[in-house]
PDB file of C-alpha atoms in Angstrom:
ATOM      1  CA  MET A 143       0.000   0.000   0.000  1.00  0.00           C
ATOM      2  CA  SER A 144       1.456   3.390  -0.983  1.00  0.00           C
ATOM      3  CA  GLU A 145       1.950   6.290   1.436  1.00  0.00           C
ATOM      4  CA  SER A 146      -0.919   8.184  -0.211  1.00  0.00           C
ATOM      5  CA  ASP A 147      -3.226   5.179   0.186  1.00  0.00           C
ATOM      6  CA  VAL A 148      -2.333   4.970   3.897  1.00  0.00           C
ATOM      7  CA  HIS A 149      -2.987   8.708   4.261  1.00  0.00           C
ATOM      8  CA  ARG A 150      -6.327   8.426   2.452  1.00  0.00           C
ATOM      9  CA  ASN A 151      -7.362   5.502   4.683  1.00  0.00           C
ATOM     10  CA  ILE A 152      -6.533   7.445   7.864  1.00  0.00           C
ATOM     11  CA  VAL A 153      -8.452  10.479   6.536  1.00  0.00           C
ATOM     12  CA  SER A 154     -11.510   8.288   5.827  1.00  0.00           C
ATOM     13  CA  ALA A 155     -11.353   6.608   9.252  1.00  0.00           C
ATOM     14  CA  THR A 156     -11.017  10.000  10.940  1.00  0.00           C
ATOM     15  CA  VAL A 157     -14.006  11.448   9.077  1.00  0.00           C
ATOM     16  CA  GLN A 158     -16.132   8.435  10.067  1.00  0.00           C
ATOM     17  CA  ALA A 159     -15.069   8.719  13.718  1.00  0.00           C
ATOM     18  CA  ILE A 160     -15.792  12.468  13.770  1.00  0.00           C
ATOM     19  CA  GLN A 161     -19.247  11.854  12.256  1.00  0.00           C
ATOM     20  CA  CYS A 162     -19.996   9.292  14.972  1.00  0.00           C
ATOM     21  CA  ARG A 163     -18.828  11.624  17.735  1.00  0.00           C
ATOM     22  CA  TRP A 164     -20.357  14.838  16.314  1.00  0.00           C
ATOM     23  CA  PRO A 165     -23.198  13.805  13.971  1.00  0.00           C
ATOM     24  CA  GLU A 166     -24.228  17.446  13.432  1.00  0.00           C
ATOM     25  CA  MET A 167     -20.775  18.403  12.114  1.00  0.00           C
ATOM     26  CA  ARG A 168     -20.648  19.513   8.469  1.00  0.00           C
ATOM     27  CA  MET A 169     -17.257  18.460   7.088  1.00  0.00           C
ATOM     28  CA  THR A 170     -15.058  18.942   4.084  1.00  0.00           C
ATOM     29  CA  MET A 171     -11.892  16.990   3.386  1.00  0.00           C
ATOM     30  CA  ASP A 172      -8.901  17.379   1.140  1.00  0.00           C
ATOM     31  CA  ILE A 173      -9.744  14.187  -0.734  1.00  0.00           C
ATOM     32  CA  ALA A 174     -12.238  14.965  -3.446  1.00  0.00           C
ATOM     33  CA  GLN A 175     -14.698  12.154  -4.027  1.00  0.00           C
ATOM     34  CA  ALA A 176     -15.904  13.728  -7.290  1.00  0.00           C
ATOM     35  CA  PRO A 177     -14.831  16.656  -9.464  1.00  0.00           C
ATOM     36  CA  GLY A 178     -16.027  19.927  -7.979  1.00  0.00           C
ATOM     37  CA  ASP A 179     -16.285  18.650  -4.393  1.00  0.00           C
ATOM     38  CA  GLU A 180     -15.667  21.316  -1.781  1.00  0.00           C
ATOM     39  CA  ILE A 181     -12.274  21.114  -0.073  1.00  0.00           C
ATOM     40  CA  PRO A 182     -10.999  22.925   3.026  1.00  0.00           C
ATOM     41  CA  PRO A 183      -9.595  26.424   2.465  1.00  0.00           C
ATOM     42  CA  ILE A 184      -5.971  27.322   3.048  1.00  0.00           C
ATOM     43  CA  ILE A 185      -5.460  28.501   6.642  1.00  0.00           C
ATOM     44  CA  ASN A 186      -2.355  30.503   7.486  1.00  0.00           C
ATOM     45  CA  GLY A 187      -0.580  29.043   4.451  1.00  0.00           C
ATOM     46  CA  HIS A 188      -1.663  25.402   4.915  1.00  0.00           C
ATOM     47  CA  ARG A 189      -4.670  23.348   3.815  1.00  0.00           C
ATOM     48  CA  PRO A 190      -5.977  20.997   6.527  1.00  0.00           C
ATOM     49  CA  ASP A 191      -6.982  17.455   5.663  1.00  0.00           C
ATOM     50  CA  ILE A 192     -10.388  17.844   7.334  1.00  0.00           C
ATOM     51  CA  MET A 193     -12.462  20.822   8.460  1.00  0.00           C
ATOM     52  CA  GLY A 194     -15.760  20.710  10.237  1.00  0.00           C
ATOM     53  CA  GLN A 195     -18.237  23.160  11.631  1.00  0.00           C
ATOM     54  CA  HIS A 196     -21.561  23.129  13.336  1.00  0.00           C
ATOM     55  CA  THR A 197     -23.662  25.969  14.548  1.00  0.00           C
ATOM     56  CA  GLY A 198     -26.277  26.103  17.232  1.00  0.00           C
ATOM     57  CA  PRO A 199     -26.269  26.862  20.918  1.00  0.00           C
ATOM     58  CA  LYS A 200     -22.683  25.543  21.221  1.00  0.00           C
ATOM     59  CA  PRO A 201     -20.937  26.302  17.911  1.00  0.00           C
ATOM     60  CA  CYS A 202     -17.821  24.284  17.162  1.00  0.00           C
ATOM     61  CA  PHE A 203     -15.110  24.645  14.548  1.00  0.00           C
ATOM     62  CA  LEU A 204     -12.866  21.639  13.926  1.00  0.00           C
ATOM     63  CA  ILE A 205      -9.587  21.199  12.056  1.00  0.00           C
ATOM     64  CA  ALA A 206      -8.000  17.768  11.634  1.00  0.00           C
ATOM     65  CA  GLU A 207      -4.588  16.980  10.236  1.00  0.00           C
ATOM     66  CA  VAL A 208      -3.612  13.428   9.278  1.00  0.00           C
ATOM     67  CA  LYS A 209      -0.037  12.188   9.353  1.00  0.00           C
ATOM     68  CA  THR A 210       1.493   8.917   8.270  1.00  0.00           C
ATOM     69  CA  ASN A 211       4.140   7.173  10.365  1.00  0.00           C
ATOM     70  CA  ASN A 212       7.196   8.993   8.991  1.00  0.00           C
ATOM     71  CA  ASP A 213       5.691  12.501   8.946  1.00  0.00           C
ATOM     72  CA  ILE A 214       4.977  13.223  12.595  1.00  0.00           C
ATOM     73  CA  ASP A 215       8.006  15.113  13.863  1.00  0.00           C
ATOM     74  CA  LYS A 216       8.875  17.148  10.779  1.00  0.00           C
ATOM     75  CA  SER A 217       9.258  20.922  10.552  1.00  0.00           C
ATOM     76  CA  HIS A 218       6.431  21.071   7.975  1.00  0.00           C
ATOM     77  CA  THR A 219       4.131  19.245  10.388  1.00  0.00           C
ATOM     78  CA  ARG A 220       5.049  21.664  13.209  1.00  0.00           C
ATOM     79  CA  ASP A 221       4.320  24.592  10.885  1.00  0.00           C
ATOM     80  CA  GLN A 222       0.922  23.136   9.968  1.00  0.00           C
ATOM     81  CA  VAL A 223      -0.077  22.409  13.570  1.00  0.00           C
ATOM     82  CA  ASN A 224       1.015  25.882  14.692  1.00  0.00           C
ATOM     83  CA  ALA A 225      -0.921  27.516  11.836  1.00  0.00           C
ATOM     84  CA  PHE A 226      -4.107  25.598  12.612  1.00  0.00           C
ATOM     85  CA  LEU A 227      -3.909  26.108  16.376  1.00  0.00           C
ATOM     86  CA  GLN A 228      -3.235  29.827  15.912  1.00  0.00           C
ATOM     87  CA  TYR A 229      -6.306  30.058  13.685  1.00  0.00           C
ATOM     88  CA  LEU A 230      -8.488  28.265  16.234  1.00  0.00           C
ATOM     89  CA  ASN A 231      -7.077  30.352  19.069  1.00  0.00           C
ATOM     90  CA  ASP A 232      -7.812  33.608  17.208  1.00  0.00           C
ATOM     91  CA  ARG A 233     -11.482  32.746  16.593  1.00  0.00           C
ATOM     92  CA  SER A 234     -13.732  34.855  18.771  1.00  0.00           C
ATOM     93  CA  THR A 235     -16.766  32.571  18.951  1.00  0.00           C
ATOM     94  CA  GLY A 236     -17.441  28.960  19.800  1.00  0.00           C
ATOM     95  CA  GLN A 237     -15.218  26.049  20.671  1.00  0.00           C
ATOM     96  CA  GLY A 238     -12.234  25.145  18.528  1.00  0.00           C
ATOM     97  CA  VAL A 239     -11.052  21.551  18.237  1.00  0.00           C
ATOM     98  CA  PHE A 240      -7.798  20.428  16.679  1.00  0.00           C
ATOM     99  CA  ILE A 241      -7.465  16.719  15.915  1.00  0.00           C
ATOM    100  CA  PHE A 242      -4.140  15.126  15.013  1.00  0.00           C
ATOM    101  CA  ALA A 243      -4.864  11.766  13.384  1.00  0.00           C
ATOM    102  CA  VAL A 244      -2.266   9.023  13.053  1.00  0.00           C
ATOM    103  CA  ASN A 245      -1.930   5.280  12.730  1.00  0.00           C
ATOM    104  CA  GLY A 246      -2.130   3.683  16.189  1.00  0.00           C
ATOM    105  CA  THR A 247       1.396   2.290  15.938  1.00  0.00           C
ATOM    106  CA  VAL A 248       2.838   5.825  16.277  1.00  0.00           C
ATOM    107  CA  ALA A 249       0.310   7.245  18.740  1.00  0.00           C
ATOM    108  CA  HIS A 250       2.898   7.448  21.532  1.00  0.00           C
ATOM    109  CA  GLU A 251       5.233   9.524  19.349  1.00  0.00           C
ATOM    110  CA  ALA A 252       2.306  11.734  18.288  1.00  0.00           C
ATOM    111  CA  ARG A 253       1.343  12.364  21.938  1.00  0.00           C
ATOM    112  CA  HIS A 254       4.840  13.604  22.758  1.00  0.00           C
ATOM    113  CA  PHE A 255       4.902  15.744  19.622  1.00  0.00           C
ATOM    114  CA  LEU A 256       1.566  17.389  20.484  1.00  0.00           C
ATOM    115  CA  GLN A 257       2.494  18.010  24.123  1.00  0.00           C
ATOM    116  CA  TRP A 258       5.573  19.881  22.938  1.00  0.00           C
ATOM    117  CA  VAL A 259       3.955  21.826  20.072  1.00  0.00           C
ATOM    118  CA  CYS A 260       0.557  22.625  21.614  1.00  0.00           C
ATOM    119  CA  HIS A 261       1.438  23.867  25.103  1.00  0.00           C
ATOM    120  CA  SER A 262       1.327  27.574  24.179  1.00  0.00           C
ATOM    121  CA  TYR A 263      -2.076  27.271  22.451  1.00  0.00           C
ATOM    122  CA  MET A 264      -3.980  25.465  25.196  1.00  0.00           C
ATOM    123  CA  SER A 265      -6.994  27.399  26.424  1.00  0.00           C
ATOM    124  CA  SER A 266     -10.546  26.929  27.587  1.00  0.00           C
ATOM    125  CA  HIS A 267     -11.883  27.465  24.049  1.00  0.00           C
ATOM    126  CA  VAL A 268      -9.391  25.334  22.058  1.00  0.00           C
ATOM    127  CA  GLY A 269      -9.177  21.601  22.595  1.00  0.00           C
ATOM    128  CA  VAL A 270      -6.483  19.289  21.257  1.00  0.00           C
ATOM    129  CA  MET A 271      -7.222  15.655  20.479  1.00  0.00           C
ATOM    130  CA  LEU A 272      -5.288  12.736  19.095  1.00  0.00           C
ATOM    131  CA  PHE A 273      -7.104  10.153  16.999  1.00  0.00           C
ATOM    132  CA  ASP A 274      -5.132   6.898  16.869  1.00  0.00           C
ATOM    133  CA  SER A 275      -7.376   5.311  14.199  1.00  0.00           C
ATOM    134  CA  LEU A 276      -9.438   3.758  16.982  1.00  0.00           C
ATOM    135  CA  ASP A 277     -10.030   6.204  19.857  1.00  0.00           C
ATOM    136  CA  PHE A 278      -9.954   9.928  20.588  1.00  0.00           C
ATOM    137  CA  TRP A 279      -7.538  11.089  23.294  1.00  0.00           C
ATOM    138  CA  THR A 280      -7.728  14.595  24.746  1.00  0.00           C
ATOM    139  CA  LEU A 281      -4.722  16.620  25.846  1.00  0.00           C
ATOM    140  CA  ASP A 282      -5.469  18.151  29.243  1.00  0.00           C
ATOM    141  CA  PRO A 283      -4.947  21.926  29.018  1.00  0.00           C
ATOM    142  CA  PHE A 284      -3.982  22.135  32.670  1.00  0.00           C
ATOM    143  CA  GLY A 285      -1.406  19.347  32.688  1.00  0.00           C
ATOM    144  CA  LYS A 286      -2.889  17.200  35.477  1.00  0.00           C
ATOM    145  CA  VAL A 287      -3.531  14.046  33.466  1.00  0.00           C
ATOM    146  CA  MET A 288      -1.717  14.646  30.217  1.00  0.00           C
ATOM    147  CA  TRP A 289      -3.960  12.459  28.033  1.00  0.00           C
ATOM    148  CA  HIS A 290      -7.322  10.926  28.693  1.00  0.00           C
ATOM    149  CA  LEU A 291      -9.586   8.752  26.591  1.00  0.00           C
ATOM    150  CA  CYS A 292     -12.741  10.514  25.399  1.00  0.00           C
TER     151      CYS A 292
END
């Protein structure tokens, strides 16, 4: 299976998991199913793999970035994560959620990466989650229990 096939499979699994967790979320992804499909816009110089939004009494804006095993701790990945977290942090309304999606075999490495990159963006209105292709894990913004299963 090629790297792009692995990436596409993780994107699809992440979209399905997000839809199960937030059924009201309207999503776009950077994998067009048909010509003319809507894709996420470029945010601070980077296009996320998945974007979602729902309105209502508790509006939520979601950005998800998918990484394959060899792409976690790269400068480009750090730049993307910083760009997306900055965007979510600058939003004035609703809850922001950033999801970093990886294959479960590298979830431990991804947790360490996120703890290091995300610490300056943690707030009460921006949440950081890791999706390990099976479960969602939330990074505690206050550092008591670093990760907990959602």
